[in-house]
């Protein structure tokens, strides 16, 4: 006969439970990596529209330069044109409302293009110039020079020149900056002379204490520069810092602003037809 111990089945030693491997785990990690790569790629494609740059997978905001005077002038011009045009459309008789409408379709896009539209977007990998009728994208590696004369312009490696409409040159501001620099240097020179004479007797035998206050006046470091010249200096610094970067290489692209040219051309055609039928 068998003993009760022999009839009992052998018990397995207790231990940590084994979890069956789930297939597809590497595919999940690869999918997430691909998703992250697609997100970076999408950010790079939309950088031109949002005013950002993608350098080494890091999205950075661009520096935006506009003309405050152009924006103010454009708002005033659009307000005047809109007021006159709407008044002619509402109160006009005969062909006047149609002529006013055609003029509005022609003038409003041109006014926006020449005043509100111009801007310069400077990032770590490229310079994007939005002029009235074109958009030029220049990687820093394709920029040959940034020039300031009677107009501010960027020169591509191919030799083509593109004007920066949103950074206009002001000769009056340059002359004012030159006068300020000359005045500051003269005050600095007079202050040094007065401080030296203050240690002893003045030229008339009195103590030169009055020169101490002038000597303490702060003198700006470096030459005085006009606002637009300072903007060009900042653009040159970005260019020199990033022209050798791998992300700053590529081709120069130029795109016409059909969103401006199309409505303006349509308004011109309608206006011409109305005047010809007249």
mmCIF file of C-alpha atoms in Angstrom:
data_model
loop_
_atom_site.group_PDB
_atom_site.id
_atom_site.type_symbol
_atom_site.label_atom_id
_atom_site.label_comp_id
_atom_site.label_asym_id
_atom_site.label_seq_id
_atom_site.Cartn_x
_atom_site.Cartn_y
_atom_site.Cartn_z
ATOM 1 C CA UNK A 1 0.000 0.000 0.000
ATOM 2 C CA UNK A 2 1.057 3.503 -0.666
ATOM 3 C CA UNK A 3 1.307 6.018 2.043
ATOM 4 C CA UNK A 4 -0.721 9.261 2.031
ATOM 5 C CA UNK A 5 2.484 11.166 1.436
ATOM 6 C CA UNK A 6 3.022 9.263 -1.812
ATOM 7 C CA UNK A 7 -0.518 10.017 -3.030
ATOM 8 C CA UNK A 8 -0.141 13.793 -2.630
ATOM 9 C CA UNK A 9 1.171 15.504 -5.786
ATOM 10 C CA UNK A 10 4.494 17.225 -5.547
ATOM 11 C CA UNK A 11 4.128 20.877 -4.755
ATOM 12 C CA UNK A 12 6.082 23.439 -6.744
ATOM 13 C CA UNK A 13 8.202 25.858 -4.727
ATOM 14 C CA UNK A 14 6.645 29.258 -4.360
ATOM 15 C CA UNK A 15 8.461 32.070 -6.180
ATOM 16 C CA UNK A 16 7.881 35.224 -8.125
ATOM 17 C CA UNK A 17 5.272 34.846 -10.823
ATOM 18 C CA UNK A 18 6.541 35.057 -14.374
ATOM 19 C CA UNK A 19 4.853 37.543 -16.633
ATOM 20 C CA UNK A 20 4.621 36.501 -20.260
ATOM 21 C CA UNK A 21 6.425 38.780 -22.639
ATOM 22 C CA UNK A 22 4.157 40.954 -24.703
ATOM 23 C CA UNK A 23 5.237 41.142 -28.308
ATOM 24 C CA UNK A 24 5.362 44.543 -29.961
ATOM 25 C CA UNK A 25 7.092 46.517 -27.213
ATOM 26 C CA UNK A 26 10.006 47.576 -29.477
ATOM 27 C CA UNK A 27 7.467 48.651 -32.104
ATOM 28 C CA UNK A 28 5.797 50.899 -29.548
ATOM 29 C CA UNK A 29 9.077 52.646 -28.693
ATOM 30 C CA UNK A 30 9.889 53.022 -32.374
ATOM 31 C CA UNK A 31 6.437 54.480 -32.979
ATOM 32 C CA UNK A 32 6.893 57.033 -30.183
ATOM 33 C CA UNK A 33 10.317 58.001 -31.536
ATOM 34 C CA UNK A 34 8.846 58.418 -34.995
ATOM 35 C CA UNK A 35 6.068 60.542 -33.507
ATOM 36 C CA UNK A 36 8.584 62.809 -31.828
ATOM 37 C CA UNK A 37 10.521 63.142 -35.090
ATOM 38 C CA UNK A 38 7.334 63.997 -36.980
ATOM 39 C CA UNK A 39 6.501 66.649 -34.394
ATOM 40 C CA UNK A 40 9.921 68.264 -34.873
ATOM 41 C CA UNK A 41 9.493 68.089 -38.654
ATOM 42 C CA UNK A 42 6.053 69.659 -38.441
ATOM 43 C CA UNK A 43 7.450 72.420 -36.256
ATOM 44 C CA UNK A 44 10.097 73.095 -38.880
ATOM 45 C CA UNK A 45 7.518 73.278 -41.690
ATOM 46 C CA UNK A 46 5.333 75.719 -39.798
ATOM 47 C CA UNK A 47 8.222 77.901 -38.577
ATOM 48 C CA UNK A 48 7.959 80.249 -41.547
ATOM 49 C CA UNK A 49 4.311 81.008 -40.840
ATOM 50 C CA UNK A 50 4.638 81.370 -37.064
ATOM 51 C CA UNK A 51 7.884 83.347 -36.953
ATOM 52 C CA UNK A 52 10.007 80.677 -35.292
ATOM 53 C CA UNK A 53 13.251 78.873 -36.111
ATOM 54 C CA UNK A 54 14.204 75.249 -35.629
ATOM 55 C CA UNK A 55 17.895 74.810 -34.779
ATOM 56 C CA UNK A 56 19.159 71.392 -33.618
ATOM 57 C CA UNK A 57 15.600 70.286 -32.879
ATOM 58 C CA UNK A 58 14.922 73.263 -30.587
ATOM 59 C CA UNK A 59 12.213 75.702 -31.604
ATOM 60 C CA UNK A 60 13.205 79.322 -30.927
ATOM 61 C CA UNK A 61 11.327 82.533 -31.497
ATOM 62 C CA UNK A 62 12.561 84.939 -34.134
ATOM 63 C CA UNK A 63 13.431 88.561 -33.576
ATOM 64 C CA UNK A 64 10.892 90.667 -35.458
ATOM 65 C CA UNK A 65 11.766 94.112 -36.791
ATOM 66 C CA UNK A 66 9.068 96.482 -38.066
ATOM 67 C CA UNK A 67 8.809 100.175 -38.837
ATOM 68 C CA UNK A 68 6.671 101.946 -36.198
ATOM 69 C CA UNK A 69 6.225 104.948 -38.480
ATOM 70 C CA UNK A 70 5.028 102.728 -41.307
ATOM 71 C CA UNK A 71 2.496 100.994 -39.052
ATOM 72 C CA UNK A 72 1.080 104.287 -37.767
ATOM 73 C CA UNK A 73 0.947 105.741 -41.267
ATOM 74 C CA UNK A 74 -0.718 102.615 -42.629
ATOM 75 C CA UNK A 75 -3.427 102.616 -39.967
ATOM 76 C CA UNK A 76 -4.204 106.289 -40.624
ATOM 77 C CA UNK A 77 -4.219 105.786 -44.397
ATOM 78 C CA UNK A 78 -6.515 102.762 -44.185
ATOM 79 C CA UNK A 79 -8.857 104.667 -41.884
ATOM 80 C CA UNK A 80 -9.068 107.595 -44.298
ATOM 81 C CA UNK A 81 -9.537 105.403 -47.370
ATOM 82 C CA UNK A 82 -12.128 103.266 -45.633
ATOM 83 C CA UNK A 83 -14.098 106.280 -44.435
ATOM 84 C CA UNK A 84 -14.183 107.925 -47.875
ATOM 85 C CA UNK A 85 -14.880 104.672 -49.704
ATOM 86 C CA UNK A 86 -17.699 103.516 -47.452
ATOM 87 C CA UNK A 87 -19.270 106.970 -47.559
ATOM 88 C CA UNK A 88 -19.198 106.899 -51.373
ATOM 89 C CA UNK A 89 -20.689 103.404 -51.470
ATOM 90 C CA UNK A 90 -23.518 104.265 -49.070
ATOM 91 C CA UNK A 91 -24.374 107.794 -50.209
ATOM 92 C CA UNK A 92 -23.255 107.645 -53.855
ATOM 93 C CA UNK A 93 -25.565 107.506 -56.852
ATOM 94 C CA UNK A 94 -25.288 105.897 -60.259
ATOM 95 C CA UNK A 95 -21.892 104.345 -60.898
ATOM 96 C CA UNK A 96 -20.266 106.012 -57.907
ATOM 97 C CA UNK A 97 -20.737 103.079 -55.474
ATOM 98 C CA UNK A 98 -19.221 100.644 -57.986
ATOM 99 C CA UNK A 99 -16.297 102.944 -58.718
ATOM 100 C CA UNK A 100 -15.700 103.411 -54.991
ATOM 101 C CA UNK A 101 -15.770 99.648 -54.439
ATOM 102 C CA UNK A 102 -13.256 99.036 -57.235
ATOM 103 C CA UNK A 103 -10.959 101.733 -55.843
ATOM 104 C CA UNK A 104 -11.137 100.166 -52.387
ATOM 105 C CA UNK A 105 -10.268 96.723 -53.782
ATOM 106 C CA UNK A 106 -7.270 98.277 -55.546
ATOM 107 C CA UNK A 107 -5.961 100.628 -52.842
ATOM 108 C CA UNK A 108 -6.455 98.621 -49.633
ATOM 109 C CA UNK A 109 -4.110 95.718 -50.576
ATOM 110 C CA UNK A 110 -1.464 98.179 -51.794
ATOM 111 C CA UNK A 111 -1.714 100.246 -48.610
ATOM 112 C CA UNK A 112 -1.365 97.124 -46.463
ATOM 113 C CA UNK A 113 1.589 95.898 -48.531
ATOM 114 C CA UNK A 114 3.517 99.162 -48.347
ATOM 115 C CA UNK A 115 2.876 100.018 -44.678
ATOM 116 C CA UNK A 116 1.745 97.111 -42.464
ATOM 117 C CA UNK A 117 3.174 94.080 -44.242
ATOM 118 C CA UNK A 118 6.975 94.716 -44.297
ATOM 119 C CA UNK A 119 8.856 92.885 -41.543
ATOM 120 C CA UNK A 120 12.179 91.153 -40.944
ATOM 121 C CA UNK A 121 12.304 87.867 -39.009
ATOM 122 C CA UNK A 122 15.782 86.976 -37.752
ATOM 123 C CA UNK A 123 16.287 83.525 -36.240
ATOM 124 C CA UNK A 124 19.233 81.319 -35.395
ATOM 125 C CA UNK A 125 19.181 79.503 -38.740
ATOM 126 C CA UNK A 126 17.888 81.972 -41.304
ATOM 127 C CA UNK A 127 16.756 85.495 -42.152
ATOM 128 C CA UNK A 128 13.240 85.933 -43.519
ATOM 129 C CA UNK A 129 12.500 89.234 -45.244
ATOM 130 C CA UNK A 130 8.851 90.058 -45.868
ATOM 131 C CA UNK A 131 8.745 92.924 -48.342
ATOM 132 C CA UNK A 132 5.573 94.435 -49.868
ATOM 133 C CA UNK A 133 5.329 91.992 -52.782
ATOM 134 C CA UNK A 134 7.834 89.228 -51.996
ATOM 135 C CA UNK A 135 8.985 86.961 -49.177
ATOM 136 C CA UNK A 136 12.694 86.100 -49.214
ATOM 137 C CA UNK A 137 14.149 83.386 -46.984
ATOM 138 C CA UNK A 138 17.944 83.398 -46.706
ATOM 139 C CA UNK A 139 19.778 80.831 -44.550
ATOM 140 C CA UNK A 140 22.636 82.532 -42.729
ATOM 141 C CA UNK A 141 25.089 80.410 -44.693
ATOM 142 C CA UNK A 142 23.838 82.028 -47.920
ATOM 143 C CA UNK A 143 24.232 85.618 -46.676
ATOM 144 C CA UNK A 144 27.307 87.382 -48.065
ATOM 145 C CA UNK A 145 26.864 90.833 -46.494
ATOM 146 C CA UNK A 146 24.481 93.192 -44.699
ATOM 147 C CA UNK A 147 24.926 96.716 -46.064
ATOM 148 C CA UNK A 148 23.780 100.092 -44.805
ATOM 149 C CA UNK A 149 23.888 103.052 -47.163
ATOM 150 C CA UNK A 150 20.961 105.067 -48.375
ATOM 151 C CA UNK A 151 18.987 101.860 -47.831
ATOM 152 C CA UNK A 152 19.502 98.732 -45.752
ATOM 153 C CA UNK A 153 19.916 95.580 -47.789
ATOM 154 C CA UNK A 154 21.073 91.977 -47.554
ATOM 155 C CA UNK A 155 23.362 90.506 -50.206
ATOM 156 C CA UNK A 156 23.108 86.793 -50.982
ATOM 157 C CA UNK A 157 26.076 84.606 -51.853
ATOM 158 C CA UNK A 158 24.884 84.601 -55.474
ATOM 159 C CA UNK A 159 25.235 88.388 -55.601
ATOM 160 C CA UNK A 160 21.520 89.220 -55.514
ATOM 161 C CA UNK A 161 20.500 92.159 -53.323
ATOM 162 C CA UNK A 162 17.271 92.372 -51.341
ATOM 163 C CA UNK A 163 16.154 95.574 -49.649
ATOM 164 C CA UNK A 164 14.887 95.520 -46.065
ATOM 165 C CA UNK A 165 11.689 97.559 -46.319
ATOM 166 C CA UNK A 166 10.898 97.358 -42.605
ATOM 167 C CA UNK A 167 14.313 98.796 -41.632
ATOM 168 C CA UNK A 168 14.380 102.130 -43.474
ATOM 169 C CA UNK A 169 17.376 104.447 -43.339
ATOM 170 C CA UNK A 170 16.858 107.818 -41.666
ATOM 171 C CA UNK A 171 19.580 110.321 -42.517
ATOM 172 C CA UNK A 172 18.076 112.705 -39.986
ATOM 173 C CA UNK A 173 18.436 110.106 -37.219
ATOM 174 C CA UNK A 174 22.043 109.503 -38.235
ATOM 175 C CA UNK A 175 22.840 113.215 -38.043
ATOM 176 C CA UNK A 176 21.155 113.425 -34.638
ATOM 177 C CA UNK A 177 23.200 110.473 -33.373
ATOM 178 C CA UNK A 178 26.382 112.108 -34.695
ATOM 179 C CA UNK A 179 25.573 115.348 -32.881
ATOM 180 C CA UNK A 180 24.872 113.471 -29.650
ATOM 181 C CA UNK A 181 28.159 111.629 -29.904
ATOM 182 C CA UNK A 182 30.075 114.854 -30.577
ATOM 183 C CA UNK A 183 28.395 116.580 -27.632
ATOM 184 C CA UNK A 184 29.094 113.625 -25.321
ATOM 185 C CA UNK A 185 32.771 113.542 -26.286
ATOM 186 C CA UNK A 186 33.084 117.301 -25.765
ATOM 187 C CA UNK A 187 31.473 117.051 -22.320
ATOM 188 C CA UNK A 188 33.760 114.168 -21.437
ATOM 189 C CA UNK A 189 36.809 116.153 -22.517
ATOM 190 C CA UNK A 190 35.654 119.262 -20.604
ATOM 191 C CA UNK A 191 34.904 117.131 -17.575
ATOM 192 C CA UNK A 192 38.402 115.690 -17.532
ATOM 193 C CA UNK A 193 39.918 119.163 -17.814
ATOM 194 C CA UNK A 194 37.705 120.458 -15.008
ATOM 195 C CA UNK A 195 38.524 117.497 -12.768
ATOM 196 C CA UNK A 196 42.240 118.106 -13.199
ATOM 197 C CA UNK A 197 41.886 121.823 -12.454
ATOM 198 C CA UNK A 198 39.725 121.029 -9.416
ATOM 199 C CA UNK A 199 42.737 119.495 -7.679
ATOM 200 C CA UNK A 200 44.494 122.877 -7.659
ATOM 201 C CA UNK A 201 43.717 126.482 -8.508
ATOM 202 C CA UNK A 202 41.490 127.396 -11.400
ATOM 203 C CA UNK A 203 42.605 129.545 -14.303
ATOM 204 C CA UNK A 204 41.533 132.744 -12.433
ATOM 205 C CA UNK A 205 43.081 131.798 -9.120
ATOM 206 C CA UNK A 206 39.933 130.281 -7.584
ATOM 207 C CA UNK A 207 39.196 126.673 -6.826
ATOM 208 C CA UNK A 208 37.723 124.821 -9.789
ATOM 209 C CA UNK A 209 35.047 123.019 -7.835
ATOM 210 C CA UNK A 210 32.426 123.655 -10.492
ATOM 211 C CA UNK A 211 34.041 121.101 -12.759
ATOM 212 C CA UNK A 212 33.337 118.151 -10.497
ATOM 213 C CA UNK A 213 29.618 117.951 -11.317
ATOM 214 C CA UNK A 214 30.297 117.983 -15.035
ATOM 215 C CA UNK A 215 32.979 115.337 -14.689
ATOM 216 C CA UNK A 216 30.455 113.034 -13.012
ATOM 217 C CA UNK A 217 28.052 113.057 -15.968
ATOM 218 C CA UNK A 218 27.713 109.626 -17.569
ATOM 219 C CA UNK A 219 29.058 109.231 -21.091
ATOM 220 C CA UNK A 220 27.605 106.409 -23.217
ATOM 221 C CA UNK A 221 29.964 103.585 -24.106
ATOM 222 C CA UNK A 222 30.768 103.341 -27.806
ATOM 223 C CA UNK A 223 29.636 105.590 -30.629
ATOM 224 C CA UNK A 224 26.045 106.770 -30.775
ATOM 225 C CA UNK A 225 24.059 104.945 -33.452
ATOM 226 C CA UNK A 226 20.692 105.542 -35.121
ATOM 227 C CA UNK A 227 17.937 103.030 -34.342
ATOM 228 C CA UNK A 228 18.005 101.350 -37.748
ATOM 229 C CA UNK A 229 21.811 101.140 -37.642
ATOM 230 C CA UNK A 230 21.523 99.355 -34.293
ATOM 231 C CA UNK A 231 19.120 96.876 -35.905
ATOM 232 C CA UNK A 232 21.651 96.198 -38.674
ATOM 233 C CA UNK A 233 24.352 95.671 -36.038
ATOM 234 C CA UNK A 234 22.167 93.041 -34.323
ATOM 235 C CA UNK A 235 21.542 91.284 -37.646
ATOM 236 C CA UNK A 236 25.284 91.220 -38.356
ATOM 237 C CA UNK A 237 25.946 89.697 -34.940
ATOM 238 C CA UNK A 238 23.403 86.920 -35.601
ATOM 239 C CA UNK A 239 24.880 86.309 -39.030
ATOM 240 C CA UNK A 240 28.458 86.065 -37.736
ATOM 241 C CA UNK A 241 27.389 83.779 -34.864
ATOM 242 C CA UNK A 242 25.389 81.269 -36.952
ATOM 243 C CA UNK A 243 26.660 81.395 -40.544
ATOM 244 C CA UNK A 244 28.732 78.217 -39.999
ATOM 245 C CA UNK A 245 25.956 76.232 -38.271
ATOM 246 C CA UNK A 246 24.710 73.112 -40.014
ATOM 247 C CA UNK A 247 21.101 74.223 -39.610
ATOM 248 C CA UNK A 248 21.900 77.576 -41.253
ATOM 249 C CA UNK A 249 22.698 76.024 -44.647
ATOM 250 C CA UNK A 250 20.331 75.719 -47.572
ATOM 251 C CA UNK A 251 19.023 77.549 -50.608
ATOM 252 C CA UNK A 252 17.592 81.043 -50.944
ATOM 253 C CA UNK A 253 13.866 81.009 -51.695
ATOM 254 C CA UNK A 254 11.773 83.848 -53.096
ATOM 255 C CA UNK A 255 7.967 83.778 -53.123
ATOM 256 C CA UNK A 256 5.681 86.385 -54.632
ATOM 257 C CA UNK A 257 2.874 87.719 -52.406
ATOM 258 C CA UNK A 258 -0.096 86.674 -54.510
ATOM 259 C CA UNK A 259 -2.405 87.427 -51.595
ATOM 260 C CA UNK A 260 -1.561 91.088 -52.264
ATOM 261 C CA UNK A 261 -1.091 91.079 -56.031
ATOM 262 C CA UNK A 262 -4.284 89.137 -56.742
ATOM 263 C CA UNK A 263 -6.829 91.482 -55.101
ATOM 264 C CA UNK A 264 -4.984 94.562 -56.363
ATOM 265 C CA UNK A 265 -5.027 93.235 -59.927
ATOM 266 C CA UNK A 266 -8.726 92.378 -59.626
ATOM 267 C CA UNK A 267 -9.517 95.886 -58.401
ATOM 268 C CA UNK A 268 -7.512 97.422 -61.242
ATOM 269 C CA UNK A 269 -9.368 95.307 -63.825
ATOM 270 C CA UNK A 270 -12.799 96.174 -62.417
ATOM 271 C CA UNK A 271 -11.886 99.871 -62.254
ATOM 272 C CA UNK A 272 -10.638 99.808 -65.849
ATOM 273 C CA UNK A 273 -13.820 98.138 -67.077
ATOM 274 C CA UNK A 274 -16.044 100.647 -65.274
ATOM 275 C CA UNK A 275 -14.105 103.583 -66.686
ATOM 276 C CA UNK A 276 -14.140 102.106 -70.197
ATOM 277 C CA UNK A 277 -17.879 101.405 -70.135
ATOM 278 C CA UNK A 278 -18.535 104.813 -68.539
#
